Structures are given as C-alpha cells and as structure tokens.
C-alpha cells in the first residue's frame, strides 16, 4: 500500500513540475525583433478599415485563429505551435510587427506568408481588425 502511495506521489510531482515548466515557457517567450524594413511602418488606413479586415479574417484566418482571434479555430487545435491568441498579442506589438508577420508568415509553422495572396491594403485592413480584438 505504501508503494502505491509513493507512486501516486511521484506522478503528482511530475505533473506539477511539467505544468510549472509550460507556464514559465509562456512567460519567458520573447517576441522576435521586427526586420528594419517593417519596424517603423504604421497603418496608413483609418480604423474603419477594421470592417473590411473582419470580413477577410472570418473567411481566411478564422479556421485556425478562431472567429474571435483567440487561437481556437477548428483547424488550429492540432497545430504545433498553435496559433497565438491575437487579442493578447496585439497589445504587445506594433503595427509593423503585425504587418510583417501576416506578410511573411512564421517560418516552420502553419502560418504562411500572405503577401502575394492578399494585397498590402488587405493586410493593413486585417491589422486594423486585429487591433479591435479583445
Ligand atoms: C493554417 C492555419 C493558419 C491560418 C489560416 C492563419 N494562421 Fe496566423 N498563425 C498560425 C499559427 C500556427 C501561428 C503561430 C506561429 C508562431 O507561433 O510562430 C500564427 C500566427 C499568427 C500571428 C502572430 C505571429 C507571431 O509573431 O506571433 C498573426 C498576426 C497571424 N497569425 C495572423 C493571421 C492572419 C491575419 C491570417 C489570415 C490572413 C492568418 N493568421 C491565417 C496559423 C494560421
């Protein structure tokens, strides 16, 4: 009986330490530096562009990112790395960052480069929309 308790304890410790690691990995994750040709860009469109951006987002991005951009779209569930919660990310990054990532994607992940598929105007509309996510 003591042996069983001991095993339970060990499993408990392993689970707790695994959880601890994953939380600290999120906290310590550092966002990449925006390349200089994107770094100083600001959205040339007005905030009204978020309306058109929202339509593109729902048809093109929501399958992975979720309709509210929280990273919970049906096609996003199985991805590694998973899509980030854009409502949180947008508070931490510049317009240039969002424009860069949507244009060039995130190499080695399911986030492809959308430049060439979408126009610069559409990418700025998406950037305006992502700014409205809560
Ligand atoms: C096939 C699934 C998929 C689709 C479709 C998709 N994304 Fe992503 N996206 C991802 C994944 C996965 C990541 C996380 C990449 C990473 O962690 O580096 C991501 C990351 C991002 C990021 C943040 C990048 C960063 O630096 O953290 C933004 C912004 C983004 N996507 C916007 C969009 C927009 C806008 C669209 C629609 C035009 C879109 N995504 C379509 C899967 C997708």
Coordinates of N, CA and C and ligand atoms in Angstrom, one line a residue:
X1 N 0.8 -1.2 0.0 CA 0.0 0.0 0.0 C 0.9 1.3 0.0
X2 N 1.9 1.2 0.8 CA 2.8 2.4 0.8 C 3.5 2.6 -0.5
X3 N 3.7 1.5 -1.2 CA 4.4 1.6 -2.5 C 3.4 2.3 -3.5
X4 N 2.1 2.0 -3.4 CA 1.1 2.6 -4.3 C 1.1 4.1 -4.0
X5 N 1.0 4.5 -2.8 CA 1.0 5.9 -2.4 C 2.2 6.6 -2.9
X6 N 3.4 5.9 -2.8 CA 4.6 6.5 -3.3 C 4.6 6.8 -4.8
X7 N 4.0 5.8 -5.5 CA 3.9 6.0 -7.0 C 3.0 7.2 -7.3
X8 N 1.8 7.3 -6.6 CA 0.9 8.4 -6.8 C 1.6 9.7 -6.5
X9 N 2.4 9.7 -5.5 CA 3.1 11.0 -5.1 C 4.1 11.4 -6.3
X10 N 4.8 10.4 -6.8 CA 5.8 10.7 -7.9 C 5.1 11.2 -9.1
X11 N 3.9 10.6 -9.5 CA 3.2 11.0 -10.6 C 2.7 12.5 -10.4
X12 N 2.3 12.7 -9.2 CA 1.8 14.1 -8.8 C 2.9 15.1 -9.0
X13 N 4.1 14.8 -8.5 CA 5.2 15.7 -8.6 C 5.6 15.9 -10.1
X14 N 5.6 14.9 -10.9 CA 5.9 15.0 -12.3 C 4.9 15.9 -13.0
X15 N 3.6 15.7 -12.7 CA 2.6 16.5 -13.3 C 2.7 18.0 -12.9
X16 N 2.9 18.2 -11.6 CA 3.1 19.6 -11.2 C 4.3 20.3 -11.8
X17 N 5.4 19.5 -11.9 CA 6.6 20.2 -12.4 C 6.4 20.4 -13.9
X18 N 5.7 19.5 -14.6 CA 5.5 19.7 -16.0 C 4.7 21.0 -16.3
X19 N 3.6 21.2 -15.4 CA 2.8 22.4 -15.6 C 3.6 23.6 -15.3
X20 N 4.4 23.6 -14.3 CA 5.3 24.7 -14.0 C 6.1 25.1 -15.1
X21 N 6.7 24.1 -15.8 CA 7.6 24.4 -16.9 C 6.8 25.1 -18.1
X22 N 5.6 24.6 -18.4 CA 5.0 25.1 -19.5 C 4.5 26.6 -19.2
X23 N 4.1 26.9 -18.0 CA 3.8 28.3 -17.7 C 5.0 29.2 -17.8
X24 N 6.1 28.8 -17.3 CA 7.2 29.7 -17.4 C 7.7 29.8 -18.8
X25 N 7.5 28.8 -19.7 CA 7.9 28.9 -21.1 C 7.1 30.0 -21.7
X26 N 5.8 30.1 -21.4 CA 5.0 31.2 -22.0 C 5.4 32.5 -21.5
X27 N 5.7 32.6 -20.2 CA 6.1 33.9 -19.6 C 7.4 34.4 -20.2
X28 N 8.3 33.4 -20.4 CA 9.6 33.8 -20.9 C 9.7 34.0 -22.4
X29 N 8.7 33.6 -23.1 CA 8.8 33.6 -24.6 C 9.0 35.1 -25.0
X30 N 10.0 35.2 -25.8 CA 10.4 36.6 -26.3 C 10.0 36.7 -27.7
X31 N 9.3 37.8 -28.0 CA 8.9 38.1 -29.4 C 10.1 38.4 -30.3
X32 N 10.1 38.0 -31.5 CA 11.2 38.3 -32.4 C 11.3 39.8 -32.7
X33 N 12.4 40.2 -33.1 CA 12.6 41.6 -33.5 C 12.1 41.8 -34.9
X34 N 11.4 42.9 -35.1 CA 10.8 43.2 -36.4 C 11.9 43.6 -37.4
X35 N 12.0 43.1 -38.6 CA 13.1 43.5 -39.5 C 13.0 45.0 -39.8
X36 N 14.1 45.6 -40.1 CA 14.1 47.1 -40.2 C 13.2 47.6 -41.2
X37 N 13.0 46.9 -42.3 CA 12.1 47.4 -43.4 C 10.6 47.4 -43.0
X38 N 10.3 46.8 -41.9 CA 8.9 46.8 -41.4 C 8.8 47.6 -40.1
X39 N 9.9 47.7 -39.4 CA 9.8 48.2 -38.0 C 9.1 49.5 -37.8
X40 N 9.2 50.4 -38.7 CA 8.6 51.7 -38.5 C 7.3 52.0 -39.2
X41 N 6.8 50.9 -39.8 CA 5.5 51.1 -40.5 C 4.4 51.3 -39.6
X42 N 3.5 52.2 -40.0 CA 2.2 52.4 -39.2 C 1.1 52.2 -40.2
X43 N -0.1 51.8 -39.7 CA -1.2 51.6 -40.6 C -1.6 52.8 -41.3
X44 N -1.6 52.9 -42.6 CA -2.0 54.1 -43.4 C -3.5 54.2 -43.5
X45 N -4.2 53.2 -43.1 CA -5.7 53.2 -43.2 C -6.3 53.7 -41.9
X46 N -7.6 54.2 -42.0 CA -8.3 54.6 -40.8 C -8.8 53.4 -40.0
X47 N -9.3 53.6 -38.8 CA -9.8 52.4 -38.0 C -11.0 51.8 -38.7
X48 N -11.7 52.5 -39.6 CA -12.8 52.0 -40.4 C -12.4 50.7 -41.2
X49 N -11.1 50.6 -41.5 CA -10.6 49.5 -42.3 C -10.9 48.2 -41.6
X50 N -11.1 48.3 -40.3 CA -11.3 47.0 -39.5 C -12.6 46.3 -40.0
X51 N -13.5 47.0 -40.6 CA -14.8 46.3 -41.1 C -14.4 45.4 -42.2
X52 N -13.7 45.9 -43.2 CA -13.3 45.0 -44.3 C -12.3 43.9 -43.8
X53 N -11.4 44.3 -42.9 CA -10.5 43.4 -42.3 C -11.2 42.2 -41.6
X54 N -12.3 42.5 -40.9 CA -13.0 41.5 -40.2 C -13.6 40.5 -41.2
X55 N -14.0 41.0 -42.4 CA -14.6 40.0 -43.4 C -13.5 39.1 -43.9
X56 N -12.3 39.7 -44.1 CA -11.2 38.8 -44.6 C -10.8 37.8 -43.5
X57 N -10.8 38.3 -42.3 CA -10.4 37.5 -41.2 C -11.3 36.3 -41.1
X58 N -12.6 36.5 -41.1 CA -13.5 35.4 -40.9 C -13.4 34.4 -42.1
X59 N -13.2 34.9 -43.3 CA -13.1 33.9 -44.4 C -11.8 33.2 -44.6
X60 N -10.7 33.9 -44.1 CA -9.3 33.4 -44.4 C -8.6 32.9 -43.2
X61 N -8.8 33.5 -42.1 CA -7.9 33.3 -40.9 C -8.6 32.5 -39.8
X62 N -9.9 32.6 -39.7 CA -10.6 32.1 -38.5 C -10.6 30.6 -38.4
X63 N -10.4 29.9 -39.5 CA -10.3 28.4 -39.4 C -9.2 28.0 -38.4
X64 N -8.1 28.7 -38.4 CA -7.0 28.4 -37.4 C -7.1 29.3 -36.2
X65 N -7.4 30.6 -36.4 CA -7.3 31.6 -35.3 C -8.5 31.7 -34.5
X66 N -9.6 31.1 -35.0 CA -10.9 31.3 -34.3 C -11.6 32.6 -34.7
X67 N -12.9 32.6 -34.6 CA -13.6 33.8 -35.1 C -13.3 35.0 -34.2
X68 N -13.0 34.8 -33.0 CA -12.6 36.0 -32.1 C -11.1 36.2 -32.0
X69 N -10.3 35.4 -32.8 CA -8.9 35.5 -32.8 C -8.2 35.0 -31.6
X70 N -8.9 34.1 -30.9 CA -8.3 33.6 -29.6 C -7.5 32.4 -29.8
X71 N -7.2 32.0 -31.1 CA -6.3 30.8 -31.3 C -7.1 29.5 -31.2
X72 N -8.4 29.6 -31.3 CA -9.2 28.4 -31.0 C -10.0 28.0 -32.2
X73 N -9.5 28.2 -33.4 CA -10.3 27.8 -34.6 C -10.2 26.2 -34.7
X74 N -11.1 25.6 -35.4 CA -11.2 24.2 -35.6 C -9.9 23.6 -36.2
X75 N -9.3 24.3 -37.2 CA -8.1 23.8 -37.8 C -6.8 24.1 -37.0
X76 N -7.0 25.0 -36.0 CA -5.8 25.3 -35.2 C -5.5 24.4 -34.1
X77 N -6.5 23.6 -33.7 CA -6.4 22.7 -32.5 C -5.2 21.7 -32.6
X78 N -5.0 21.2 -33.8 CA -3.9 20.2 -33.9 C -2.6 20.7 -34.2
X79 N -2.5 22.1 -34.4 CA -1.2 22.6 -34.9 C -0.1 22.8 -33.7
X80 N 1.1 22.6 -34.1 CA 2.2 22.7 -33.2 C 3.3 23.5 -33.9
X81 N 3.6 24.8 -33.5 CA 3.0 25.5 -32.4 C 1.5 25.9 -32.8
X82 N 0.7 26.1 -31.8 CA -0.7 26.5 -32.0 C -0.7 28.0 -32.4
X83 N -1.8 28.4 -33.1 CA -2.0 29.9 -33.3 C -2.1 30.6 -32.0
X84 N -1.4 31.8 -32.0 CA -1.5 32.5 -30.7 C -2.8 33.3 -30.6
X85 N -3.1 33.7 -29.4 CA -4.3 34.5 -29.1 C -4.0 35.9 -29.6
X86 N -4.5 36.3 -30.7 CA -4.2 37.6 -31.3 C -4.7 38.8 -30.5
X87 N -5.7 38.5 -29.6 CA -6.2 39.6 -28.8 C -5.2 40.0 -27.7
X88 N -4.4 39.0 -27.3 CA -3.3 39.3 -26.3 C -2.1 39.8 -27.0
X89 N -1.8 39.2 -28.2 CA -0.6 39.6 -28.9 C -0.6 41.0 -29.4
X90 N -1.8 41.5 -29.8 CA -1.9 42.8 -30.4 C -1.6 43.9 -29.4
X91 N -1.8 43.6 -28.1 CA -1.5 44.6 -27.0 C 0.0 44.8 -26.9
X92 N 0.8 43.8 -27.3 CA 2.2 43.7 -27.1 C 3.1 44.2 -28.3
X93 N 2.5 44.3 -29.5 CA 3.3 44.5 -30.7 C 2.8 45.8 -31.5
X94 N 3.7 46.2 -32.4 CA 3.5 47.4 -33.2 C 2.7 47.0 -34.5
X95 N 2.2 48.0 -35.2 CA 1.5 47.7 -36.5 C 2.5 47.0 -37.4
X96 N 3.8 47.5 -37.4 CA 4.8 46.9 -38.2 C 5.0 45.5 -38.0
X97 N 4.9 45.0 -36.7 CA 5.0 43.6 -36.4 C 3.9 42.8 -37.0
X98 N 2.7 43.3 -36.8 CA 1.5 42.5 -37.4 C 1.6 42.5 -38.9
X99 N 1.9 43.6 -39.5 CA 2.0 43.7 -41.0 C 3.1 42.7 -41.5
X100 N 4.2 42.7 -40.8 CA 5.4 41.8 -41.1 C 5.0 40.4 -41.0
X101 N 4.4 40.0 -39.9 CA 4.0 38.6 -39.7 C 3.0 38.1 -40.7
X102 N 2.0 38.9 -41.0 CA 1.0 38.5 -41.9 C 1.6 38.4 -43.3
X103 N 2.4 39.4 -43.7 CA 3.0 39.4 -45.0 C 4.0 38.2 -45.2
X104 N 4.8 37.9 -44.2 CA 5.9 37.0 -44.4 C 5.7 35.7 -43.7
X105 N 4.7 35.6 -42.8 CA 4.4 34.4 -42.1 C 5.4 34.1 -41.0
X106 N 5.3 32.9 -40.4 CA 6.2 32.5 -39.4 C 6.9 31.2 -39.8
X107 N 8.1 31.3 -40.4 CA 8.7 30.1 -41.0 C 8.7 28.9 -40.0
X108 N 8.4 27.7 -40.6 CA 8.4 26.5 -39.8 C 7.1 26.2 -39.0
X109 N 6.1 27.1 -39.3 CA 4.8 26.9 -38.6 C 3.7 26.9 -39.7
X110 N 2.5 26.7 -39.3 CA 1.4 26.7 -40.3 C 1.0 28.1 -40.7
X111 N 1.6 29.1 -40.1 CA 1.4 30.5 -40.5 C 2.2 30.8 -41.8
X112 N 1.5 30.8 -42.9 CA 2.2 31.0 -44.2 C 2.3 32.5 -44.4
X113 N 3.1 32.9 -45.5 CA 3.2 34.3 -45.9 C 2.0 34.6 -46.8
X114 N 1.3 35.7 -46.4 CA 0.1 36.0 -47.1 C 0.3 37.1 -48.2
X115 N 1.5 37.7 -48.2 CA 1.9 38.6 -49.3 C 1.8 37.8 -50.6
X116 N 1.2 38.4 -51.6 CA 1.0 37.7 -52.9 C -0.4 37.0 -53.0
X117 N -0.9 36.6 -51.8 CA -2.2 36.1 -51.8 C -3.2 37.2 -51.5
X118 N -2.8 38.0 -50.5 CA -3.5 39.2 -50.1 C -2.7 40.5 -50.6
X119 N -3.4 41.6 -50.9 CA -2.7 42.8 -51.2 C -2.3 43.5 -49.9
X120 N -1.4 44.5 -50.1 CA -0.9 45.2 -48.9 C -2.1 45.9 -48.2
X121 N -3.0 46.4 -49.0 CA -4.2 47.1 -48.4 C -5.0 46.1 -47.6
X122 N -5.2 44.9 -48.1 CA -5.9 43.9 -47.3 C -5.2 43.5 -46.0
X123 N -3.9 43.5 -46.1 CA -3.1 43.1 -44.9 C -3.2 44.3 -43.8
X124 N -3.3 45.5 -44.3 CA -3.5 46.6 -43.4 C -4.9 46.6 -42.8
X125 N -5.9 46.2 -43.6 CA -7.2 46.0 -43.1 C -7.3 45.0 -42.0
X126 N -6.6 43.9 -42.2 CA -6.5 42.8 -41.2 C -5.8 43.4 -39.9
X127 N -4.8 44.1 -40.1 CA -4.1 44.7 -39.0 C -5.0 45.6 -38.2
X128 N -5.8 46.4 -38.9 CA -6.8 47.3 -38.2 C -7.8 46.4 -37.5
X129 N -8.2 45.3 -38.1 CA -9.2 44.4 -37.4 C -8.6 43.8 -36.1
X130 N -7.4 43.3 -36.3 CA -6.7 42.6 -35.1 C -6.6 43.6 -33.9
X131 N -6.5 44.9 -34.2 CA -6.4 45.9 -33.2 C -7.8 46.0 -32.4
X132 N -8.8 45.5 -33.0 CA -10.1 45.6 -32.3 C -10.4 44.4 -31.4
X133 N -9.6 43.4 -31.5 CA -9.8 42.1 -30.8 C -9.6 42.3 -29.3
X134 N -10.6 41.7 -28.6 CA -10.5 41.8 -27.1 C -10.6 40.4 -26.5
Ligands
LIG1 C1 -3.4 27.2 -41.3 C2 -3.6 27.9 -40.0 C3 -3.5 29.4 -40.1 C4 -4.1 30.3 -40.9 C5 -5.2 30.0 -42.0 C6 -3.7 31.6 -40.5 N1 -2.8 31.5 -39.4 FE1 -1.9 33.0 -38.4 N2 -0.9 31.7 -37.3 C7 -1.0 30.3 -37.3 C8 -0.1 29.8 -36.4 C9 0.1 28.3 -36.2 C10 0.6 30.8 -35.8 C11 1.7 30.8 -34.7 C12 3.0 30.9 -35.3 C13 4.1 31.0 -34.3 O1 3.9 30.7 -33.1 O2 5.2 31.5 -34.7 C14 0.1 32.0 -36.4 C15 0.5 33.3 -36.0 C16 -0.1 34.5 -36.5 C17 0.2 35.8 -36.0 C18 1.2 36.1 -34.9 C19 2.6 35.8 -35.4 C20 3.6 36.0 -34.2 O3 4.6 36.6 -34.4 O4 3.3 35.5 -33.1 C21 -0.5 36.7 -36.7 C22 -0.6 38.2 -36.5 C23 -1.4 35.9 -37.5 N3 -1.1 34.6 -37.4 C24 -2.3 36.4 -38.4 C25 -3.0 35.7 -39.3 C26 -4.0 36.3 -40.3 C27 -4.3 37.7 -40.4 C28 -4.4 35.3 -41.0 C29 -5.4 35.3 -42.2 C30 -4.9 36.1 -43.4 C31 -3.8 34.0 -40.5 N4 -3.0 34.3 -39.5 C32 -4.1 32.8 -41.0 C33 -1.8 29.6 -38.2 C34 -2.6 30.2 -39.2

